[in-house]
C-alpha cells in the first residue's frame, strides 16, 4: 500500500528517528528545512546523493524525496522558489526519479518505485506556473505506468488518491477554465481515482465553475442543454461521493446561483417536501435500484462466508431454506391479494421484521427485557392493515430459556465476567410464540452459522419493491461493512476485486451509494411509545411478568424522494444539507436525535419568455 506520510493538508511530518550508531546517517529533510532553516538549494545535492547511493528502493530515500518535494511545492506556492531552480527540480524528477518510458522494464510500481505523495507535489510545482499541460501529462504518464504494471501482473490498476489529481481540477476552475476541468474529470473518474467523500469540496467548485461558465455563454437552446447535462453529471458525482452537502459548500452554491440570477431558498425539512417542493412546485426524484444492481446485491449476500465452514460453504446454502419459505408465503399472499385496481388504494406489502431489534427497542435499562410482545404487537398492527408479515429471529431467542442481551453498563460488566442473565418464557410469551408457529410467521435463523441480519437483508433484496424491512438498527455503514467485510478485513480491495473477476465464488464489492439507495427504498423505522410507569415500580422480575404496556407503535416509511443532490427539472436544482455526521450514524438512535433535514432549492422561473 502507499505510504502516506505527507498529506495534502501539509500537516507536519513526525521527525525521523536518528540513525542508530554504526549506520550511515540518513538525510532528514524535514529537520534540515524546518529545524535548521537550510535552503532547498542546499538540501537538493544531499538528496541527490542519497538517491544515488541508497537508491529509491530504500523506503527512507523515497520518504526523503516526498518530504523534499513537499517543501518545494509549499515554497513555490508562496513564490519563494527561484524559477531556474524550479526547472532544475522538475528536470531531475523527469530524468532521474520518474524516468519510466512506455513499455519500459522494470515496471513502475506506485509505492515501491516512488510514493504517490511526490506526484502530488510535482503537480503543484507545475501548477504554480500555470503549466496545466505538464501537470496533465504527468498524470497521464502515471496512469499509463499503472496500466502497464496491471497488465503485467494481471491485476486491477492501482487507483490514485483523489488529492493527487484534484489540485489540477481546482486550478482549472479557479482560472475560469471549466470545460477543461470537466473533461479531465470525466476521464479520471472512470478508472483512475477512488471515490471518496473528500471529493465534495472540489465537486462543489466544479458546480460553481459550471454556473459561471454558463453565464458567459450566449443563451441558446444548445448552451442550456449542455449546462443541463453538465450539472446532471456533476450532481450525480456529488451524490455518489457524499449524498448530502455540508453547510460551507451550501453557502458557496447559494452565492453562485444567486449571482447567476436564480431564485434561491431554504426548505426547512423533508416533511415540507413530501408531495412537492414548496418553493418551485416540483416533486423531488426518488432513485431506484436497477435489476442488475439488485442481482449484484443478491450475489454479494449469497457469497458471504459462513461462520462454521468459511472455506467450503457459502451463505447461499444456508439461506436457501429461508428463501424458499419467504417466497412461498409471498406468492400465496399475492394470489390471495391481487394488486388494487383503484389508484388511490395503498398497495399491500410484505413486511419483514428484524425480530431482535424490535424486541429490544427501548429495553436498554437494567429491568429491560427481550419483548417478543413488541414484535407481536407490530405484526398484528400490520396484519390488521392487510399486509403480509415475516419475522426473522435468531434460533436462541425462540427457546424456552434464553440469554438476555440488555445493553447497560451493569449488564455488560456482568457479561464480561461470564455471568449471563437468562430467563424463562412467561406464559404470555409462550402464547405469542405458539401463535407465530401456528401462522408460520417466524423464521428461526441459525446464528452460529450466519448473522441474523443477513436474513432480513436478503429478504428485502429478494422482495424488491414489494417488501419492506422494519428495523432501527443498521445504518448503511453497518450493511456496507457486512457485505464488504472480507475486503475490509483483508485491506486489499483491488486484489480482492481482481480475484472476484476470476472466481465466481468471490463476493462482488458493493458501493456505499448502492446501499444508501437500497436503504431508501426498503427500510422502515419504528417508534414504540410505552405508557408511563414510574421507573421504581418496575423491578427486573416485574418487568418480565408484567411488561410496561405499549401505548402506540408508529412506523416511519421511507421518504417518497431521495435525499441527494438532484437536477429535478430544467433549471431546477435541489441540495440536501448535512447537519449531522452520517459516518457516525448510531444504531438505535435514529428517532431519538431529531436531525434537521434542510434543503436548498434553486430554480429559475420556467422559461416563459
Ligand atoms: Zn516537513
Ligand atoms: Zn424546489
PDB file of C-alpha atoms and ligand atoms in Angstrom, residues 277 279-280 574 601, ligand 2:
ATOM      1  CA  UNK A 277     -41.157  21.452  -3.175  1.00  0.00           C
ATOM      2  CA  UNK A 279     -40.607  26.898  -3.434  1.00  0.00           C
ATOM      3  CA  UNK A 280     -40.550  25.701  -7.010  1.00  0.00           C
ATOM      4  CA  UNK A 574     -32.127  20.694  -5.041  1.00  0.00           C
ATOM      5  CA  UNK A 601     -33.948  24.844  -3.580  1.00  0.00           C
TER       6      UNK A 601
HETATM    7 ZN1  LIG B   2     -37.699  23.495  -5.208  1.00  0.00          ZN
END
